[in-house]
Amino acid sequence: MTVADPGIDAALEAMQRAYAPYSHFRVGAALVSRDGAVFMGCNVENSSYPAGICAERSALSAAVVAGAREFVRVVVATEATDPTPPCGLCRQALVEFAPDLEVISVTSDGKRAAWRLGNLLPAPFTPESLAHR
Ligand code: THU
């Protein structure tokens, strides 16, 4: 990780720790807080398939329990042919904390893509959506 490009190495390292015996699709994530801390996550699958968790939400849980709530970037790392964006469930989980998050996706062979979370999830359900009479 360099200061200018945080989270890349951490996401690739986290991918190595993925527990993905069912899909064989290993994912690492690194969530970068506003103050520059990096929180790692990986997908953790389960024999009861829906009990598994994605790398991005795993990183989010690690960050929040460590006290971080403001994020500037998430990096996703896979071994896919092309960089993959976060799934819809993870987009929703991340938008709660960082509507303008920078989303980077890298592959183990060096391909890279970048988005803004607001573009990936243009009409999010937010805390304000809970307003009611
Ligand atoms: N997965 C992630 O960890 N993040 C994503 O953004 C997409 C999918 C995981 C879930 C499952 O363990 C495997 O990748 C295949 O879907």
PDB file of N, CA and C and ligand atoms in Angstrom, residues 19-20 23 25 27 42-45 53-56 76 85-87 90, ligand 1:
ATOM      1  N   TYR A  19     -12.507 -17.633   2.491  1.00  0.00           N
ATOM      2  CA  TYR A  19     -12.994 -19.005   2.692  1.00  0.00           C
ATOM      3  C   TYR A  19     -14.109 -19.219   1.675  1.00  0.00           C
ATOM      4  N   ALA A  20     -13.762 -19.810   0.562  1.00  0.00           N
ATOM      5  CA  ALA A  20     -14.702 -19.934  -0.551  1.00  0.00           C
ATOM      6  C   ALA A  20     -14.665 -21.343  -1.151  1.00  0.00           C
ATOM      7  N   SER A  23     -17.953 -21.706  -3.952  1.00  0.00           N
ATOM      8  CA  SER A  23     -17.899 -20.981  -5.235  1.00  0.00           C
ATOM      9  C   SER A  23     -16.504 -21.006  -5.849  1.00  0.00           C
ATOM     10  N   PHE A  25     -14.620 -18.708  -5.620  1.00  0.00           N
ATOM     11  CA  PHE A  25     -14.452 -17.322  -6.067  1.00  0.00           C
ATOM     12  C   PHE A  25     -13.981 -16.520  -4.867  1.00  0.00           C
ATOM     13  N   VAL A  27     -12.620 -13.469  -2.747  1.00  0.00           N
ATOM     14  CA  VAL A  27     -12.743 -12.011  -2.793  1.00  0.00           C
ATOM     15  C   VAL A  27     -12.083 -11.424  -1.549  1.00  0.00           C
ATOM     16  N   CYS A  42     -12.829 -10.500   3.866  1.00  0.00           N
ATOM     17  CA  CYS A  42     -12.829 -11.506   2.797  1.00  0.00           C
ATOM     18  C   CYS A  42     -14.181 -12.206   2.809  1.00  0.00           C
ATOM     19  N   ASN A  43     -14.500 -12.862   1.712  1.00  0.00           N
ATOM     20  CA  ASN A  43     -15.748 -13.622   1.744  1.00  0.00           C
ATOM     21  C   ASN A  43     -15.552 -14.878   2.595  1.00  0.00           C
ATOM     22  N   VAL A  44     -16.573 -15.158   3.368  1.00  0.00           N
ATOM     23  CA  VAL A  44     -16.575 -16.313   4.269  1.00  0.00           C
ATOM     24  C   VAL A  44     -17.835 -17.107   3.966  1.00  0.00           C
ATOM     25  N   GLU A  45     -17.691 -18.180   3.199  1.00  0.00           N
ATOM     26  CA  GLU A  45     -18.847 -18.972   2.777  1.00  0.00           C
ATOM     27  C   GLU A  45     -19.238 -19.977   3.854  1.00  0.00           C
ATOM     28  N   ILE A  53     -20.912 -14.581   3.873  1.00  0.00           N
ATOM     29  CA  ILE A  53     -20.858 -13.102   3.812  1.00  0.00           C
ATOM     30  C   ILE A  53     -19.830 -12.676   2.773  1.00  0.00           C
ATOM     31  N   CYS A  54     -20.116 -11.574   2.112  1.00  0.00           N
ATOM     32  CA  CYS A  54     -19.203 -11.028   1.107  1.00  0.00           C
ATOM     33  C   CYS A  54     -18.016 -10.328   1.781  1.00  0.00           C
ATOM     34  N   ALA A  55     -16.967 -10.172   1.011  1.00  0.00           N
ATOM     35  CA  ALA A  55     -15.752  -9.507   1.504  1.00  0.00           C
ATOM     36  C   ALA A  55     -16.022  -8.066   1.937  1.00  0.00           C
ATOM     37  N   GLU A  56     -16.841  -7.362   1.181  1.00  0.00           N
ATOM     38  CA  GLU A  56     -17.069  -5.940   1.469  1.00  0.00           C
ATOM     39  C   GLU A  56     -17.784  -5.754   2.805  1.00  0.00           C
ATOM     40  N   VAL A  76     -11.785  -3.773  -3.905  1.00  0.00           N
ATOM     41  CA  VAL A  76     -12.207  -5.166  -4.026  1.00  0.00           C
ATOM     42  C   VAL A  76     -11.170  -5.888  -4.877  1.00  0.00           C
ATOM     43  N   PRO A  85     -17.547  -5.299  -9.708  1.00  0.00           N
ATOM     44  CA  PRO A  85     -18.047  -4.333  -8.718  1.00  0.00           C
ATOM     45  C   PRO A  85     -18.697  -5.060  -7.544  1.00  0.00           C
ATOM     46  N   PRO A  86     -18.914  -4.372  -6.435  1.00  0.00           N
ATOM     47  CA  PRO A  86     -19.605  -4.987  -5.297  1.00  0.00           C
ATOM     48  C   PRO A  86     -21.030  -5.399  -5.683  1.00  0.00           C
ATOM     49  N   CYS A  87     -21.510  -6.452  -5.064  1.00  0.00           N
ATOM     50  CA  CYS A  87     -22.890  -6.897  -5.307  1.00  0.00           C
ATOM     51  C   CYS A  87     -23.869  -5.870  -4.741  1.00  0.00           C
ATOM     52  N   CYS A  90     -24.013  -5.450  -0.911  1.00  0.00           N
ATOM     53  CA  CYS A  90     -22.862  -4.710  -0.372  1.00  0.00           C
ATOM     54  C   CYS A  90     -22.934  -3.234  -0.724  1.00  0.00           C
TER      55      CYS A  90
HETATM   56  N1  THU B   1     -18.742 -12.057  -3.279  1.00  0.00           N
HETATM   57  C1  THU B   1     -18.106 -11.092  -2.539  1.00  0.00           C
HETATM   58  O1  THU B   1     -17.444 -11.379  -1.544  1.00  0.00           O
HETATM   59  N2  THU B   1     -18.243  -9.805  -2.950  1.00  0.00           N
HETATM   60  C2  THU B   1     -18.933  -9.391  -4.036  1.00  0.00           C
HETATM   61  O2  THU B   1     -19.037  -8.207  -4.297  1.00  0.00           O
HETATM   62  C3  THU B   1     -19.529 -10.386  -4.936  1.00  0.00           C
HETATM   63  C4  THU B   1     -19.552 -11.779  -4.434  1.00  0.00           C
HETATM   64  C5  THU B   1     -18.596 -13.456  -2.863  1.00  0.00           C
HETATM   65  C6  THU B   1     -19.850 -14.083  -2.352  1.00  0.00           C
HETATM   66  C7  THU B   1     -19.560 -15.540  -2.598  1.00  0.00           C
HETATM   67  O3  THU B   1     -18.784 -16.042  -1.513  1.00  0.00           O
HETATM   68  C8  THU B   1     -18.694 -15.539  -3.849  1.00  0.00           C
HETATM   69  O4  THU B   1     -18.184 -14.219  -3.951  1.00  0.00           O
HETATM   70  C9  THU B   1     -19.430 -15.905  -5.127  1.00  0.00           C
HETATM   71  O5  THU B   1     -20.547 -15.111  -5.302  1.00  0.00           O
END
